[in-house]
Structure formats: C-alpha cells, structure tokens
Coordinates of C-alpha atoms and ligand atoms in Angstrom, one line a residue:
M21 CA -0.5 147.9 127.9
E22 CA 0.1 147.1 124.1
K23 CA 0.2 150.5 122.5
F24 CA 0.1 154.1 123.7
F25 CA -1.1 156.8 121.1
I26 CA -1.4 160.4 122.6
T27 CA -2.4 163.6 120.8
T28 CA -2.6 167.3 121.5
A29 CA -4.9 169.9 120.3
I30 CA -3.5 171.5 117.0
D31 CA -2.8 175.3 117.5
Y32 CA -4.0 178.0 115.5
V33 CA -1.3 179.8 113.6
N34 CA -2.6 183.3 113.7
G35 CA 0.1 184.0 116.2
A36 CA 3.2 182.7 117.9
P37 CA 3.1 180.1 120.7
H38 CA 2.6 181.3 124.2
I39 CA 2.9 179.6 127.5
G40 CA -0.8 178.4 127.4
H41 CA 0.0 176.4 124.2
A42 CA 3.2 175.1 126.0
Y43 CA 1.4 174.0 129.0
E44 CA -0.5 171.6 126.9
K45 CA 2.4 170.3 124.9
I46 CA 4.7 169.9 128.0
L47 CA 1.7 168.1 129.9
T48 CA 1.5 165.8 127.0
D49 CA 5.2 165.2 126.5
V50 CA 5.4 164.4 130.2
I51 CA 2.5 161.8 130.0
Y52 CA 4.1 160.4 126.9
R53 CA 7.5 160.0 128.2
H54 CA 6.1 158.3 131.4
F55 CA 4.3 155.8 129.0
T56 CA 7.3 155.1 127.0
Q57 CA 8.8 153.9 130.3
R58 CA 6.0 151.2 130.5
C59 CA 5.2 150.3 126.8
D60 CA 7.4 149.6 123.7
K61 CA 4.8 150.7 121.0
H62 CA 4.1 154.4 121.3
F63 CA 3.2 157.5 119.1
F64 CA 2.9 161.3 119.9
L65 CA 1.0 163.6 117.5
T66 CA 0.8 167.2 117.5
G67 CA 0.7 169.9 114.8
T68 CA -1.0 173.2 113.7
D69 CA -4.5 174.2 112.6
E70 CA -4.1 176.5 109.7
H71 CA -7.4 177.3 107.9
G72 CA -10.2 179.6 108.8
I73 CA -11.4 183.1 109.0
K74 CA -8.8 184.1 111.7
I75 CA -5.7 183.1 109.7
Q76 CA -7.3 184.7 106.6
K77 CA -7.8 188.2 108.4
T78 CA -4.6 188.0 110.3
S79 CA -2.6 187.3 107.0
A80 CA -4.4 190.1 105.1
A81 CA -3.6 192.5 108.1
Q82 CA 0.0 191.6 107.9
G83 CA 0.1 191.9 104.1
M84 CA 0.9 188.2 103.5
S85 CA -0.7 185.3 101.9
P86 CA -2.5 182.9 104.2
K87 CA 0.0 180.2 103.4
E88 CA 3.1 182.5 104.0
L89 CA 1.6 183.3 107.6
C90 CA 1.1 179.8 108.2
D91 CA 4.5 178.6 107.1
M92 CA 6.0 181.4 109.4
N93 CA 4.1 180.6 112.5
S94 CA 3.9 176.9 112.1
Q95 CA 7.8 176.9 112.2
K96 CA 7.5 179.1 115.5
F97 CA 5.6 176.2 117.1
K98 CA 8.1 173.6 115.9
D99 CA 11.1 175.7 117.1
A100 CA 9.3 176.1 120.6
W101 CA 8.7 172.5 121.1
K102 CA 12.3 171.8 120.0
A103 CA 13.5 174.1 122.7
L104 CA 11.1 172.5 125.2
C105 CA 12.3 169.1 124.4
V106 CA 8.8 168.2 123.3
D107 CA 9.5 164.9 121.6
Y108 CA 6.6 164.2 119.2
D109 CA 6.8 161.6 116.5
K110 CA 4.6 163.6 114.0
F111 CA 3.7 167.2 113.4
I112 CA 0.8 167.7 111.1
R113 CA -0.2 170.7 109.4
T114 CA -3.8 170.9 108.3
T115 CA -2.5 172.5 105.0
D116 CA -0.5 169.2 104.2
E117 CA -1.8 167.9 101.0
Y118 CA -2.3 164.4 102.1
H119 CA -4.6 165.7 105.0
E120 CA -6.6 168.0 102.8
K121 CA -7.3 165.2 100.3
V122 CA -8.6 162.8 103.1
V123 CA -10.7 165.6 104.6
Q124 CA -12.4 166.0 101.3
K125 CA -13.1 162.3 101.0
I126 CA -14.4 162.2 104.7
F127 CA -16.8 165.1 103.7
K128 CA -18.0 163.3 100.7
K129 CA -18.5 160.0 102.5
L130 CA -20.8 162.0 105.1
V131 CA -22.6 163.7 102.3
D132 CA -23.3 160.3 100.6
K133 CA -24.4 158.8 103.8
G134 CA -26.9 161.5 104.3
D135 CA -25.2 162.9 107.4
I136 CA -24.3 166.1 105.6
Y137 CA -27.1 168.2 104.0
K138 CA -27.3 171.8 102.7
H139 CA -29.2 174.4 104.7
S140 CA -29.9 178.1 104.7
Y141 CA -28.7 179.5 108.0
K142 CA -28.6 182.8 110.0
G143 CA -26.4 182.7 113.1
L144 CA -24.1 184.3 115.4
Y145 CA -20.5 183.4 114.6
C146 CA -17.4 183.9 116.8
S147 CA -14.2 183.8 114.9
G148 CA -12.4 183.4 118.2
C149 CA -14.0 180.0 118.7
E150 CA -14.5 179.3 114.9
A151 CA -18.0 178.3 115.8
F152 CA -21.6 179.5 115.7
L153 CA -22.9 180.3 119.2
S154 CA -26.4 180.5 120.6
E155 CA -28.0 183.3 122.3
K156 CA -27.7 181.6 125.6
D157 CA -23.9 180.9 125.1
L158 CA -23.4 184.7 125.2
T159 CA -22.8 186.9 128.2
E160 CA -25.5 189.4 129.4
D161 CA -23.7 191.9 127.1
G162 CA -24.1 189.7 124.1
L163 CA -20.4 188.8 124.0
C164 CA -18.6 185.5 123.6
P165 CA -17.6 184.5 127.2
D166 CA -14.3 183.1 126.0
H167 CA -13.1 185.7 123.7
Q168 CA -15.1 188.9 125.0
K169 CA -16.1 189.8 121.6
K170 CA -19.5 190.3 119.8
P171 CA -20.2 187.5 117.4
E172 CA -21.1 188.6 113.9
I173 CA -24.3 187.8 112.3
V174 CA -23.8 185.4 109.4
E175 CA -26.3 184.5 106.9
E176 CA -25.4 181.8 104.4
E177 CA -26.3 178.5 102.8
N178 CA -23.9 175.9 104.4
Y179 CA -23.5 172.3 104.7
F180 CA -24.7 170.9 108.0
F181 CA -23.8 167.7 109.8
K182 CA -26.5 165.7 111.4
L183 CA -25.1 165.9 114.9
T184 CA -28.5 165.1 116.5
K185 CA -28.5 161.7 114.9
Y186 CA -25.7 160.7 117.2
K187 CA -26.9 162.4 120.4
D188 CA -28.3 159.2 122.0
A189 CA -25.2 157.1 121.1
I190 CA -23.0 159.8 122.6
I191 CA -24.9 160.2 125.9
K192 CA -24.8 156.3 126.1
H193 CA -21.1 156.2 125.6
I194 CA -20.3 158.9 128.0
K195 CA -22.6 157.1 130.7
T196 CA -21.1 153.8 130.2
H197 CA -17.6 154.9 129.9
P198 CA -16.8 157.0 133.0
E199 CA -13.2 157.0 132.0
F200 CA -13.9 158.7 128.7
I201 CA -13.8 162.3 130.0
I202 CA -11.0 163.1 132.5
P203 CA -11.6 164.8 134.8
S204 CA -14.8 163.2 135.4
F205 CA -16.4 166.3 136.8
R206 CA -16.5 167.6 133.2
A207 CA -18.6 164.8 131.9
N208 CA -21.8 166.4 133.5
E209 CA -21.1 169.7 131.7
V210 CA -21.0 167.7 128.4
L211 CA -24.2 165.8 129.2
N212 CA -25.8 169.1 129.9
Q213 CA -24.6 170.5 126.6
L214 CA -25.8 167.3 124.7
E215 CA -29.3 168.0 126.0
N216 CA -29.7 171.0 123.7
I217 CA -27.6 170.2 120.7
E218 CA -28.5 171.0 117.1
D219 CA -27.0 170.1 113.8
I220 CA -23.9 172.0 113.1
S221 CA -22.7 174.0 110.1
V222 CA -19.5 172.4 108.6
S223 CA -18.8 174.6 105.7
R224 CA -18.7 178.2 104.8
A225 CA -19.4 180.1 101.6
T226 CA -16.0 180.6 99.7
S227 CA -17.1 184.2 99.0
N228 CA -16.8 185.0 102.8
V229 CA -14.2 182.4 103.8
S230 CA -11.8 181.4 101.0
W231 CA -9.0 179.9 103.3
G232 CA -10.4 176.4 103.8
V233 CA -10.4 173.1 102.1
P234 CA -12.8 173.2 99.2
V235 CA -15.9 170.9 99.1
L236 CA -15.4 168.5 96.3
G237 CA -17.8 169.3 93.5
D238 CA -19.0 172.5 95.2
S239 CA -16.6 175.3 94.5
E240 CA -18.9 177.7 96.4
Q241 CA -18.1 176.2 99.8
S242 CA -15.1 175.4 101.9
I243 CA -15.0 172.7 104.6
Y244 CA -15.1 174.7 107.8
V245 CA -12.5 174.4 110.7
W246 CA -13.9 171.5 112.9
I247 CA -14.4 168.6 110.4
D248 CA -11.0 169.7 108.9
A249 CA -9.2 170.2 112.3
L250 CA -10.5 167.1 114.2
S251 CA -9.8 164.9 111.2
N252 CA -6.1 165.4 111.7
Y253 CA -6.0 162.9 114.5
I254 CA -6.6 160.1 111.9
T255 CA -5.2 161.5 108.7
A256 CA -1.9 162.0 110.5
L257 CA -1.8 158.3 111.0
G258 CA -2.5 157.7 107.3
Y259 CA -6.3 157.0 107.5
D260 CA -8.0 156.7 104.3
I261 CA -11.7 156.3 103.5
D262 CA -11.4 153.4 101.1
G263 CA -10.1 151.1 103.8
D264 CA -6.5 151.7 102.5
S265 CA -5.1 153.2 105.6
D266 CA -1.4 153.0 106.5
Q267 CA 0.0 150.7 109.2
N268 CA 0.3 153.4 111.6
F269 CA -3.4 153.9 111.6
K270 CA -4.0 150.1 112.0
D271 CA -1.5 150.1 114.8
F272 CA -2.6 153.1 116.7
W273 CA -6.1 154.2 116.4
P274 CA -8.1 154.6 118.7
A275 CA -6.0 157.1 120.5
T276 CA -5.2 156.2 124.1
V277 CA -5.4 159.8 125.4
Q278 CA -6.3 163.0 123.7
V279 CA -5.1 166.0 125.4
I280 CA -7.1 169.3 124.9
G281 CA -7.9 172.5 126.9
K282 CA -11.2 172.7 128.7
D283 CA -12.4 175.4 126.2
I284 CA -12.6 172.8 123.4
L285 CA -14.0 169.9 125.3
K286 CA -17.3 170.2 123.5
F287 CA -15.9 169.8 120.1
H288 CA -13.8 166.8 121.2
S289 CA -16.5 165.1 123.3
I290 CA -19.6 165.7 121.1
Y291 CA -18.5 166.7 117.5
W292 CA -15.6 164.4 117.3
P293 CA -17.3 161.1 118.5
A294 CA -20.3 162.0 116.2
I295 CA -17.8 162.2 113.2
L296 CA -16.1 158.9 114.3
M297 CA -19.3 157.2 114.7
A298 CA -20.5 158.3 111.2
L299 CA -17.2 157.0 109.9
D300 CA -17.7 153.6 111.9
L301 CA -14.6 154.2 113.6
P302 CA -13.9 153.5 117.4
L303 CA -13.7 156.3 119.8
P304 CA -10.6 157.5 121.8
E305 CA -10.1 155.9 125.2
H306 CA -9.7 159.0 127.0
L307 CA -10.2 162.7 126.5
F308 CA -8.0 164.8 129.0
A309 CA -9.3 168.3 129.4
H310 CA -6.8 170.4 131.2
G311 CA -7.3 173.7 132.7
W312 CA -6.1 177.2 131.8
I313 CA -2.8 178.7 132.8
T314 CA -3.2 182.4 134.0
I315 CA -0.3 184.8 134.4
D316 CA 0.0 186.3 137.8
E317 CA -3.6 185.2 138.3
A318 CA -4.8 187.1 135.3
K319 CA -6.1 185.8 132.0
M320 CA -3.5 186.0 129.3
S321 CA -4.6 188.5 126.7
K322 CA -2.9 190.7 124.2
S323 CA -4.8 193.7 125.3
L324 CA -3.4 193.0 129.0
G325 CA 0.1 192.8 127.5
N326 CA 0.7 189.7 129.4
V327 CA 1.3 187.1 126.8
I328 CA 4.4 185.1 127.6
S329 CA 6.4 183.2 125.2
P330 CA 7.8 179.9 126.6
T331 CA 11.3 180.4 125.3
S332 CA 11.5 184.1 126.7
V333 CA 11.1 182.5 130.1
L334 CA 14.1 180.3 129.4
E335 CA 16.1 183.3 128.1
A336 CA 15.1 185.7 130.9
F337 CA 16.4 183.2 133.5
N338 CA 19.4 182.3 131.6
I339 CA 18.5 178.6 131.6
D340 CA 20.1 176.4 129.0
I341 CA 17.8 173.4 129.5
P342 CA 14.0 173.4 129.4
D343 CA 13.7 171.1 132.4
P344 CA 12.6 173.6 135.1
L345 CA 10.1 175.2 133.0
R346 CA 8.7 171.7 132.0
Y347 CA 8.8 170.6 135.8
Y348 CA 7.1 174.0 136.8
M349 CA 4.3 173.8 134.0
A350 CA 3.6 170.2 134.4
T351 CA 3.1 170.5 138.1
A352 CA 1.2 174.0 137.8
A353 CA -2.3 172.5 138.5
P354 CA -4.1 169.4 139.8
C355 CA -5.8 167.2 137.2
G356 CA -8.0 169.4 135.0
K357 CA -7.9 172.4 137.1
D358 CA -6.5 175.9 136.2
G359 CA -2.9 176.7 137.1
N360 CA -1.0 180.0 137.3
Y361 CA 2.5 181.2 136.2
S362 CA 4.6 183.7 138.0
D363 CA 8.2 184.6 137.9
E364 CA 8.6 184.5 141.7
D365 CA 6.7 181.1 142.1
F366 CA 8.8 179.5 139.2
K367 CA 12.0 180.4 140.6
E368 CA 11.1 179.5 144.2
K369 CA 9.7 176.1 143.2
V370 CA 12.5 174.9 140.9
N371 CA 15.2 176.1 143.3
A372 CA 13.7 174.3 146.2
H373 CA 12.7 171.0 144.4
L374 CA 15.3 170.5 141.6
A375 CA 18.4 172.4 142.9
N376 CA 18.1 172.2 146.7
S377 CA 16.4 168.9 147.3
M378 CA 17.2 166.6 144.4
G379 CA 20.3 168.0 142.8
N380 CA 22.0 168.7 146.1
L381 CA 21.1 165.3 147.4
L382 CA 22.9 163.6 144.5
N383 CA 25.9 165.8 144.5
R384 CA 26.8 165.5 148.1
T385 CA 26.1 161.8 148.1
L386 CA 28.4 161.1 145.3
S387 CA 31.1 163.4 146.6
M388 CA 31.1 161.6 150.0
L389 CA 31.5 158.2 148.3
V390 CA 34.4 159.5 146.3
K391 CA 35.9 161.2 149.4
Y392 CA 35.6 158.2 151.6
F393 CA 35.8 155.3 149.3
E394 CA 37.3 156.7 146.0
G395 CA 33.8 156.2 144.4
D396 CA 34.0 152.3 144.9
I397 CA 30.9 150.4 146.1
K398 CA 32.2 147.6 148.3
P399 CA 30.3 144.1 148.6
E400 CA 29.5 144.7 152.3
F401 CA 27.7 148.0 151.4
L402 CA 24.9 146.0 149.8
E403 CA 23.8 144.2 152.8
K404 CA 20.5 146.1 153.5
N405 CA 18.6 148.7 151.8
E406 CA 16.1 150.5 154.1
L407 CA 14.7 152.8 151.7
K408 CA 14.1 150.2 149.2
E409 CA 10.4 149.8 150.2
K410 CA 9.5 153.4 149.9
A411 CA 11.3 153.8 146.6
L412 CA 9.3 150.8 145.1
E413 CA 6.0 152.1 146.6
T414 CA 6.7 155.5 145.1
I415 CA 7.0 153.8 141.6
K416 CA 3.6 152.1 142.1
S417 CA 2.0 155.3 143.2
V418 CA 3.5 157.4 140.5
K419 CA 2.2 154.8 137.9
H420 CA -1.2 154.9 139.5
H421 CA -1.4 158.8 139.3
F422 CA -0.3 158.6 135.6
D423 CA -3.0 156.1 135.0
Y424 CA -5.4 158.8 136.0
L425 CA -3.4 161.6 134.4
E426 CA -2.7 163.2 137.9
I427 CA 0.6 164.7 136.8
Q428 CA 1.0 167.2 139.5
E429 CA 0.2 164.5 142.1
A430 CA 2.7 162.2 140.7
A431 CA 5.4 164.7 141.1
L432 CA 4.4 165.4 144.6
R433 CA 5.1 161.6 145.3
I434 CA 8.6 162.0 143.7
I435 CA 9.4 164.9 145.7
E436 CA 8.3 163.1 148.9
L437 CA 10.7 160.3 148.1
V438 CA 13.5 163.0 147.7
D439 CA 12.5 164.5 151.0
A440 CA 12.4 161.1 152.7
T441 CA 15.8 160.3 151.2
N442 CA 17.3 163.8 152.6
K443 CA 15.8 162.9 155.9
Y444 CA 17.5 159.4 155.9
V445 CA 20.9 161.1 155.1
T446 CA 20.3 163.7 158.1
D447 CA 19.4 161.1 160.4
N448 CA 22.2 158.8 159.6
A449 CA 24.9 161.6 159.3
P450 CA 27.3 159.6 157.1
W451 CA 29.9 162.4 157.7
T452 CA 29.7 161.5 161.4
L453 CA 30.0 157.9 160.8
A454 CA 33.1 158.4 158.7
K455 CA 34.7 160.6 161.4
E456 CA 33.9 157.8 164.0
E457 CA 35.7 155.5 161.6
Q458 CA 32.4 153.3 161.1
M459 CA 33.2 152.9 157.5
E460 CA 31.1 150.1 156.6
K461 CA 27.9 151.7 158.2
C462 CA 28.9 154.8 156.2
G463 CA 29.1 153.0 153.0
V464 CA 25.9 151.4 153.5
V465 CA 24.1 154.6 154.0
L466 CA 25.6 156.2 151.0
T467 CA 24.8 153.1 148.8
N468 CA 21.2 153.0 150.0
V469 CA 20.8 156.6 148.8
L470 CA 22.5 155.9 145.5
Q471 CA 20.1 153.1 144.8
V472 CA 17.1 155.4 145.5
M473 CA 18.7 158.1 143.3
T474 CA 18.5 155.7 140.4
V475 CA 14.8 155.3 141.0
I476 CA 14.3 159.1 141.4
A477 CA 16.2 159.7 138.1
S478 CA 13.9 157.2 136.4
L479 CA 10.9 158.8 137.9
I480 CA 11.7 162.5 137.3
Y481 CA 12.6 161.7 133.7
P482 CA 9.4 162.5 132.0
Y483 CA 9.5 166.0 133.7
C484 CA 13.1 166.7 133.4
P485 CA 14.7 164.5 130.8
N486 CA 17.9 166.4 130.6
I487 CA 18.5 166.5 134.4
A488 CA 17.6 162.8 134.7
E489 CA 20.0 161.9 132.0
A490 CA 22.8 163.8 133.7
M491 CA 21.8 162.1 137.0
A492 CA 21.9 158.6 135.3
E493 CA 25.3 159.3 133.8
Q494 CA 27.0 160.3 137.2
L495 CA 25.3 157.2 138.6
S496 CA 26.4 155.0 135.5
Y497 CA 22.7 154.1 135.3
D498 CA 20.7 153.1 132.4
I499 CA 17.9 155.7 132.2
G500 CA 16.1 153.5 129.5
I501 CA 15.2 150.8 132.0
K502 CA 11.3 150.2 132.0
L503 CA 9.6 151.1 135.1
D504 CA 8.5 147.3 135.8
N505 CA 12.1 146.2 135.7
I506 CA 13.5 148.6 138.3
D507 CA 14.2 146.7 141.6
C508 CA 16.1 149.6 143.4
E509 CA 19.3 147.3 143.3
Y510 CA 20.7 148.5 140.1
I511 CA 24.0 149.6 142.0
K512 CA 26.2 146.5 142.3
A513 CA 29.4 145.8 144.2
G514 CA 32.4 147.2 142.1
H515 CA 30.0 149.9 140.6
L516 CA 32.4 152.8 140.3
I517 CA 31.6 156.4 140.5
D518 CA 33.9 158.5 138.4
K519 CA 35.2 161.6 140.3
E520 CA 35.6 163.6 137.1
N521 CA 32.0 163.2 136.3
I522 CA 30.5 164.7 139.4
K523 CA 28.8 168.1 138.9
P524 CA 25.7 169.6 139.9
V525 CA 22.8 168.5 137.6
F526 CA 20.8 171.8 138.2
L527 CA 22.1 175.0 139.5
R528 CA 19.7 177.4 141.4
I529 CA 18.3 180.1 139.4
D530 CA 20.3 183.2 140.6
S531 CA 17.6 185.8 141.1
E532 CA 20.0 188.8 140.5
L533 CA 21.3 187.3 137.3
A534 CA 17.7 186.7 136.2
D535 CA 16.6 190.2 136.9
K536 CA 19.7 191.6 135.3
N537 CA 19.0 189.6 132.1
K538 CA 15.4 190.7 132.1
K539 CA 16.4 194.3 132.0
Ligands
MSP4 N1 -7.2 174.9 116.8 C1 -8.1 174.7 117.8 C2 -7.9 173.3 118.3 C3 -8.2 172.2 117.3 S1 -7.9 170.6 117.8 C4 -8.5 169.7 116.7 C5 -7.6 175.7 119.0 N2 -6.4 176.2 118.9 S2 -5.8 177.2 119.8 O1 -4.6 177.6 119.4 O2 -6.8 178.2 120.3 O3 -5.6 176.4 121.2 C6 -4.8 175.3 121.1 C7 -4.8 174.6 122.6 O4 -4.2 175.4 123.7 C8 -6.1 174.2 123.2 O5 -6.2 173.1 123.8 C9 -6.3 175.3 124.2 O6 -7.1 175.2 125.3 C10 -5.0 175.6 124.7 N3 -4.8 176.9 125.4 C11 -4.7 178.0 124.8 N4 -4.5 179.0 125.7 C12 -4.4 178.2 126.9 C13 -4.1 178.8 128.2 N5 -4.1 180.2 128.5 N6 -3.8 177.8 129.1 C14 -3.8 176.6 128.8 N7 -4.2 176.0 127.7 C15 -4.7 177.0 126.7 O7 -8.4 175.8 119.9

C-alpha cells in the first residue's frame, strides 16, 4: 500500500459532540492507526460542517451570530477528539476561507459546464437532513423517518445539479466495484435509490437561508449544504479548480476510505461521485457506512434526554485515559451494523478484556520474571517459542479483518490470542515449575509469553494507544515497529525487565467508585 487517506463525516455544529459522533471518530482513528502500522504515507481528515438553516436557527435561538455558535461548538468537537486521542492530521471547518473560495469556484465550474442550472421548485424540506425529501421518503404520518419531523414546504427558485446525467455512470461504478460500498449489503439499497433519482437543489434563496456560501455573481442565492459539505474532502487537501492544487491533494486523493454513518450514505454514494465525475476527479476507493449507536437500546434523542457526551463517560467512571471507551466503541458492532452503549456492559467488557485478561497477564508474567530471574532473559530461555505460530497467525487475520473494515472482528482475534496465552500460562504453571526448581523450563514459559505480549501490544495499539504504549515501555519494546516486521522474537537474551517499571497497565473500573462519582 503506497498511501492511506481516511476521512470522517464532518459534524454539524448546532450542538456539542455526542457519543454517536464519537463512535465514528474513534472507529476512524482505530482504522487509521492500524494502517499507520502498515504504511508510511498517511493522512486523516475530520472537521465540522458549519453552514445551513439548522445553524442559522440555533444561533438565533441562543442569541448569537452563526459564526459565534460555530466557533464555540467547533472547539467542543476538537476538545472531545483530543480527550479521546483521535489523532487527525487536519481539521477542516467549512467556514474556513480557503474552503469557501474553492467551493465557489467548483460551483461556477459546474454552472459553466451546464451541470448546474436555475429552476423554480416546490418541495418538502427537512432541516434535520438538510435536504429535500419526496413524498415516498416520508412515514405514513408524513414525517421524516430519521428526524420524526414534518418537513416544511419550500417554494423557491434554486440552482439545480444535473444528478441524472451521472446516473448510469454511478450505477456502472457500483456494479463493477463491489468493494466501493462497505458493507456490501448497502450497495443494493443505493442501487434502488438510484432508480428514482432526480436532479437536486444545490442552493437556497439568501432571503430564506443567509448562512451559506454565496453563489459567485448571484447575491440572491447561497450554495446549499451538500456541495459545500462534500467538497471538504478535497478542499482540505488543497484542491484548486485551476489545476493548481497543493501537493497534499496530489499525494492523497482519491481517498482510501471515507467513513460515514448509514444515514448519509445516499449523499456520499450518489451525490459525491456525481460531483467528482463532473469535476473529472477519481472516486474514493471505499465508502464505509457504519451503523448507529443506541443508548440502552433506545435511539439517542434530546426529547428522551439520553444524549451522552463521550467525555462525560470518562468523567463518570473516573478514567484518565480514553482507551477503555475507545475499545468499547470500536468493538460495539460488527461491520456496518448498529451497536449499543450501556454503562453496565461498558464496565463489564473493559474490565474483562483489558484489565483481567490482558493487563493482568502482562503484570503477573513480568512480576514472575523479576521474582525468579531478576528480570533477566537468559539465552537458554529462547530455545523454543510454542505460541509464536498463533501470534503470527493472529497478525495475519487482524490485517485481513482491517482490510475489510471488520474492526470488531479484528479485536476478537486479539482477545482470542490473549485467552490462548492465558491458557498457556495456566497449563504450564510457571510458579509450579519454579517451586520444583525446573528453572530453565520456567524461564522458557515466561519468555514465550513476553514475546507474544509484544505482538499483543502492537495489535491492541490502534484501539488502546496509551495502554499499548505502557505495555511496550514495561517490555522495553518499540511500539512503532511495522506489523510486517514483527517476528515474535523481539525479546532477546540479556533483555532486561526493570522492576521499578512494572505496574498494572489498566485498573478495573471500580463500580462503587463510578457510581459514587456519578451521583
Ligand atoms: N454534516 C453532515 C455530514 C456531512 S459529511 C460531508 C452530518 N452531520 S451530523 O452531525 O448529523 O452527523 C455526523 C456523523 O455522525 C454522520 O456520519 C452520522 O451518521 C454520525 N452519527 C450521528 N449520530 C449517530 C449515532 N447515534 N450513532 C452513530 N453515528 C451517528 O450528517
């Protein structure tokens, strides 16, 4: 793989980040970190989507200007991603000047090409979706199925984009590139939607929606959300219409993976390819549509009062690293399916996997090595490595799962390796070997376990970067080693484990403490 470029959806800033937004950013960060372990040239883009009627209305209700609301909330997203160790390379805001300028040029190019035309229109507009809906998109009660709100009737003269011109080319692309839409079961949904597509409105009258990028040469119209929002993926890389794009664009476009929620797949699998085709640009390799996160099996909504902020989870459980939440969220659902968050399940899962199985295994192995051998690996301990095959097989299958964006499944393979290693320790009982003074055998067992622990540290790193780094430090292991260079023989004779360094890498979440903190 020569380069890896991954993007997330850019979030609306009419509110603060919630755990659904966090789910997507964590998932993307985990995928990104895994591929940094396989490739040297990589880029991770995220950001915020700041124009539109939703922002305009919310800012008015809060007695602020739209820009003030955007500045305040965009910062909250940045702060949340920092707290969660979401390590992006670039954060774009659609109110960034360079972005707005290029969006105007893109719009103009499409007008000049005849792909955008003016047309009077009457339609049903859902401000939740920031899109026009057709009658058949609505529920029996005439509501938007995603936002449970009645769309408003909008009658305006708008600019329209000739989506229908690109219909056949998009159908062909989807059919000839089965890896384009992940999971593949969503491709059929998109093909069905494509059957009935019409040209789409891409501007709004400034008299109704003033908070948007103005159309060049037409002060009555603002460019409306989707051309503005979708273009972020190329403007952030320094794309320019006159062929004067920055090196980042040349190096990284087309994207390797674009991560989005299933609710906005239509915009990314139909509108976005059409815009790219109109601009004569290549399409992204994969669109990964993840499922939705529910809270205690209920849809998250302000009216239900169950909207959870990701950082409040860390505070409530008194956790000073985001790793457990990252691990839990990234493994919350099989590829593309919905997942659920519950406090109880969170506690149970991270205690079982990260504290009891993985952390404890490292801690007791290192402690025994210090107790019996003063932390010294002797040459005769390296004679055989019975677990090596299993560890190397696990690297292969983790890579395979990541190639198919099966992030939960990859974690299951890692935990299976942890479980197999724990079983190996139980079966070989190094403490009994030491008691029976079979010291060489005891040293071999402990060394085998530590070799595998280096592999586990590398594999768990994308999910739990802080825990992995702490494991690597105690093992005197280089966590930056590329997955292809791991041979499960990192620990050599003379490799010293420092007694002072040994401490648990992750403590169980204490339920009483967590409950007390919550109150
Ligand atoms: N601004 C648009 C995206 C433009 S991309 C060019 C938007 N914003 S959003 O804030 O509503 O959603 C941002 C992302 O968060 C979307 O991918 C969406 O699917 C995801 N999620 C929002 N709520 C979610 C859950 N409850 N669960 C999982 N992801 C969800 O759409």
